[in-house]
mmCIF file of C-alpha atoms in Angstrom:
data_model
loop_
_atom_site.group_PDB
_atom_site.id
_atom_site.type_symbol
_atom_site.label_atom_id
_atom_site.label_comp_id
_atom_site.label_asym_id
_atom_site.label_seq_id
_atom_site.Cartn_x
_atom_site.Cartn_y
_atom_site.Cartn_z
ATOM 1 C CA MET A 20 -55.669 293.682 112.156
ATOM 2 C CA PRO A 21 -53.619 291.421 109.954
ATOM 3 C CA PRO A 22 -49.314 291.645 110.536
ATOM 4 C CA ALA A 23 -48.153 294.198 107.995
ATOM 5 C CA ILE A 24 -45.524 291.719 107.227
ATOM 6 C CA ALA A 25 -46.090 288.053 106.616
ATOM 7 C CA TYR A 26 -43.548 284.974 106.083
ATOM 8 C CA TYR A 27 -44.072 282.292 104.126
ATOM 9 C CA PRO A 28 -41.962 278.616 104.695
ATOM 10 C CA PRO A 29 -41.817 276.703 102.140
ATOM 11 C CA GLY A 30 -45.050 274.520 102.251
ATOM 12 C CA THR A 31 -47.393 276.789 102.942
ATOM 13 C CA CYS A 32 -49.834 279.201 100.310
ATOM 14 C CA SER A 33 -48.358 278.495 97.273
ATOM 15 C CA SER A 34 -51.491 280.338 95.904
ATOM 16 C CA PHE A 35 -49.053 283.386 97.153
ATOM 17 C CA THR A 36 -45.718 282.250 96.061
ATOM 18 C CA PRO A 37 -44.703 284.393 92.809
ATOM 19 C CA SER A 38 -42.856 282.489 90.693
ATOM 20 C CA GLY A 39 -38.588 282.542 90.639
ATOM 21 C CA LYS A 40 -35.512 282.098 87.768
ATOM 22 C CA ASN A 41 -36.623 278.138 88.760
ATOM 23 C CA GLY A 42 -39.828 277.776 89.589
ATOM 24 C CA ALA A 43 -41.604 278.553 92.615
ATOM 25 C CA MET A 44 -40.053 280.690 95.595
ATOM 26 C CA LYS A 45 -39.086 278.940 98.655
ATOM 27 C CA PHE A 46 -38.917 281.815 101.154
ATOM 28 C CA TYR A 47 -40.894 285.449 100.850
ATOM 29 C CA ILE A 48 -41.687 288.338 102.731
ATOM 30 C CA HIS A 49 -45.331 289.959 101.755
ATOM 31 C CA CYS A 50 -45.862 293.618 102.845
ATOM 32 C CA SER A 51 -48.886 295.101 102.948
ATOM 33 C CA CYS A 52 -47.615 298.303 103.852
ATOM 34 C CA HIS A 53 -45.401 298.294 100.727
ATOM 35 C CA GLY A 54 -47.783 296.488 98.656
ATOM 36 C CA SER A 55 -44.580 293.891 98.325
ATOM 37 C CA THR A 56 -42.969 290.718 98.272
ATOM 38 C CA TYR A 57 -39.551 290.613 99.144
ATOM 39 C CA ASP A 58 -37.362 287.212 98.548
ATOM 40 C CA VAL A 59 -35.334 286.442 101.972
ATOM 41 C CA THR A 60 -32.741 284.028 100.556
ATOM 42 C CA SER A 61 -31.565 287.293 98.534
ATOM 43 C CA ASN A 62 -31.570 290.235 100.845
ATOM 44 C CA ALA A 63 -34.841 291.450 101.017
ATOM 45 C CA ASN A 64 -34.783 292.330 97.048
ATOM 46 C CA PRO A 65 -37.965 292.935 95.815
ATOM 47 C CA LEU A 66 -39.833 290.397 93.617
ATOM 48 C CA THR A 67 -42.686 292.536 93.132
ATOM 49 C CA GLY A 68 -43.387 295.857 93.042
ATOM 50 C CA PRO A 69 -44.641 298.767 93.837
ATOM 51 C CA THR A 70 -41.266 298.954 95.608
ATOM 52 C CA LEU A 71 -37.740 299.562 94.061
ATOM 53 C CA TYR A 72 -35.860 298.801 96.952
ATOM 54 C CA ALA A 73 -34.934 296.118 99.946
ATOM 55 C CA LEU A 74 -36.413 295.690 103.252
ATOM 56 C CA PRO A 75 -33.831 297.203 105.567
ATOM 57 C CA GLN A 76 -32.236 294.550 107.451
ATOM 58 C CA VAL A 77 -32.081 294.787 111.678
ATOM 59 C CA LEU A 78 -29.081 293.187 113.257
ATOM 60 C CA LEU A 79 -29.899 291.276 116.107
ATOM 61 C CA GLU A 80 -28.370 289.208 119.067
ATOM 62 C CA THR A 81 -29.508 287.240 122.198
ATOM 63 C CA ASP A 82 -28.119 287.543 125.872
ATOM 64 C CA ALA A 83 -27.069 284.250 127.928
ATOM 65 C CA ASP A 84 -31.306 284.301 128.772
ATOM 66 C CA GLY A 85 -31.883 283.392 125.139
ATOM 67 C CA ASN A 86 -33.359 287.241 124.946
ATOM 68 C CA ILE A 87 -33.602 288.663 121.791
ATOM 69 C CA TYR A 88 -32.379 292.287 120.796
ATOM 70 C CA ALA A 89 -32.114 294.897 117.901
ATOM 71 C CA HIS A 90 -29.026 296.713 118.377
ATOM 72 C CA GLY A 91 -28.541 298.124 114.859
ATOM 73 C CA MET A 92 -29.687 297.258 111.060
ATOM 74 C CA ALA A 93 -27.032 296.051 107.882
ATOM 75 C CA SER A 94 -28.358 298.495 105.487
ATOM 76 C CA LEU A 95 -29.617 302.017 105.599
ATOM 77 C CA ASP A 96 -30.730 301.519 102.206
ATOM 78 C CA GLY A 97 -33.530 299.706 102.946
ATOM 79 C CA VAL A 98 -37.540 300.563 102.444
ATOM 80 C CA PRO A 99 -37.576 304.419 103.650
ATOM 81 C CA ILE A 100 -39.584 305.028 106.660
ATOM 82 C CA ASN A 101 -41.981 307.266 106.419
ATOM 83 C CA GLY A 102 -41.049 311.060 107.090
ATOM 84 C CA HIS A 103 -37.228 309.922 106.702
ATOM 85 C CA ILE A 104 -34.997 310.582 104.625
ATOM 86 C CA HIS A 105 -32.322 307.678 105.963
ATOM 87 C CA ASN A 106 -33.877 304.855 107.890
ATOM 88 C CA LEU A 107 -32.853 305.210 111.414
ATOM 89 C CA GLN A 108 -32.066 309.307 111.422
ATOM 90 C CA GLY A 109 -33.620 311.895 112.877
ATOM 91 C CA GLY A 110 -36.604 313.037 111.275
ATOM 92 C CA TYR A 111 -40.088 314.209 113.353
ATOM 93 C CA GLY A 112 -41.711 312.169 116.369
ATOM 94 C CA VAL A 113 -44.615 310.573 115.634
ATOM 95 C CA GLY A 114 -46.731 312.762 118.928
ATOM 96 C CA ASN A 115 -50.379 312.228 118.718
ATOM 97 C CA SER A 116 -52.403 310.706 116.000
ATOM 98 C CA GLN A 117 -55.587 311.674 114.683
ATOM 99 C CA GLN A 118 -57.107 309.248 111.940
ATOM 100 C CA LEU A 119 -57.886 310.815 108.800
ATOM 101 C CA TYR A 120 -59.410 307.654 106.579
ATOM 102 C CA LYS A 121 -60.536 304.256 107.539
ATOM 103 C CA ASP A 122 -60.787 301.737 104.778
ATOM 104 C CA THR A 123 -62.096 298.444 104.552
ATOM 105 C CA PRO A 124 -58.614 295.639 103.911
ATOM 106 C CA THR A 125 -59.522 294.261 99.899
ATOM 107 C CA ASP A 126 -58.257 290.538 99.344
ATOM 108 C CA PRO A 127 -56.241 290.479 95.906
ATOM 109 C CA LEU A 128 -57.026 287.036 95.418
ATOM 110 C CA PRO A 129 -60.381 286.213 92.778
ATOM 111 C CA LEU A 130 -63.395 285.382 94.814
ATOM 112 C CA GLY A 131 -62.943 281.291 96.343
ATOM 113 C CA ALA A 132 -59.456 281.353 95.753
ATOM 114 C CA PRO A 133 -57.271 279.420 98.792
ATOM 115 C CA THR A 134 -56.069 282.003 101.169
ATOM 116 C CA CYS A 135 -52.920 281.387 103.981
ATOM 117 C CA ARG A 136 -55.540 281.663 106.593
ATOM 118 C CA SER A 137 -57.392 277.843 105.122
ATOM 119 C CA LEU A 138 -53.902 277.017 103.848
ATOM 120 C CA GLY A 139 -52.712 277.753 107.791
ATOM 121 C CA GLY A 140 -49.376 279.105 106.765
ATOM 122 C CA THR A 141 -49.608 282.645 108.493
ATOM 123 C CA ILE A 142 -47.353 283.449 110.757
ATOM 124 C CA GLY A 143 -48.723 286.461 113.405
ATOM 125 C CA THR A 144 -51.908 286.339 112.766
#
């Protein structure tokens, strides 16, 4: 299963890179879950819809051993988490799950277009 969020560093996946004000964007994140693309250099604000909100930003810190820990959120006004009005605040437990529907992922690119996998630019797959 591919990752829900993919990060594309500079020089990779040029076929996916949305155009910015000054040409191609240098960094961006595409979220398969939200179907949107976010600008890493601008507080993860959306470049493409359907979302209208920036991605929530997790505050990280490291310990003396080099371990990385998430210890909070920089903003609670990011993309809503399913079932929650506000990120990190109450809601319902996940509990037992049941698969309701199964769908085959589709490639948004035209047939024959290069993909990140063929360009060697994916991270986390």
